[in-house]
Amino acid sequence: MEQPVIQRPKPKVQDPIEQEFWDKCQDGTLYFQRCSSCNVWRFLPRYTCAKCGSFEFEWTPSTGRGSIFSWTVTHQAFHPAFAADVPYAAIVVELEEGVRMASRLVNCSLDAIALDMPVEVCFERIADDFILPCFQPVGGAKQ
Ligand SMILES: [Zn+2]
């Protein structure tokens, strides 16, 4: 008998500006806020610029490219929806825009992960109405 599919949880949104970030991801492009006063990129989503204090910003498309700043391998499923995926790599990506983002590495064997490895965003559908940004090695899968 086939097991029921357990959907992955969507990110828990605590503020409307976080919802804007996730909504922007749904068209398959990664956007970050960019300060309209000093042009600094920002992530996590927030209302003021950490550099100049401005409230003005624009949602601006990212190149989606960066490198692995840090990672850890998760061996335990902390939610039933991840049971089939362990072990998997949780990563921090430093994007070309300078922001750092926690995400998940896909299409890469755990043995191939390296510090500063170039990665690019990809999107994984986790629900009928939700896609989640993940990252994969630049140039395709690494096994
Ligand atoms: Zn600024």
mmCIF file of C-alpha atoms and ligand atoms in Angstrom, residues 34-40 42 48-54 56, ligand 1:
data_model
loop_
_atom_site.group_PDB
_atom_site.id
_atom_site.type_symbol
_atom_site.label_atom_id
_atom_site.label_comp_id
_atom_site.label_asym_id
_atom_site.label_seq_id
_atom_site.Cartn_x
_atom_site.Cartn_y
_atom_site.Cartn_z
ATOM 1 C CA ARG A 34 17.859 46.784 -2.361
ATOM 2 C CA CYS A 35 18.121 50.092 -0.558
ATOM 3 C CA SER A 36 16.976 52.980 -2.755
ATOM 4 C CA SER A 37 19.274 55.402 -0.931
ATOM 5 C CA CYS A 38 22.622 53.576 -0.718
ATOM 6 C CA ASN A 39 22.033 50.530 -3.013
ATOM 7 C CA VAL A 40 22.968 47.968 -0.333
ATOM 8 C CA ARG A 42 19.423 43.245 2.343
ATOM 9 C CA THR A 48 15.048 49.692 7.264
ATOM 10 C CA CYS A 49 18.512 49.583 5.738
ATOM 11 C CA ALA A 50 21.153 48.378 8.193
ATOM 12 C CA LYS A 51 23.726 50.670 6.562
ATOM 13 C CA CYS A 52 21.932 54.005 6.172
ATOM 14 C CA GLY A 53 18.616 53.587 7.991
ATOM 15 C CA SER A 54 16.475 54.363 4.943
ATOM 16 C CA GLU A 56 13.081 53.060 0.925
HETATM 17 ZN ZN ZN B 1 20.795 52.132 2.662
#
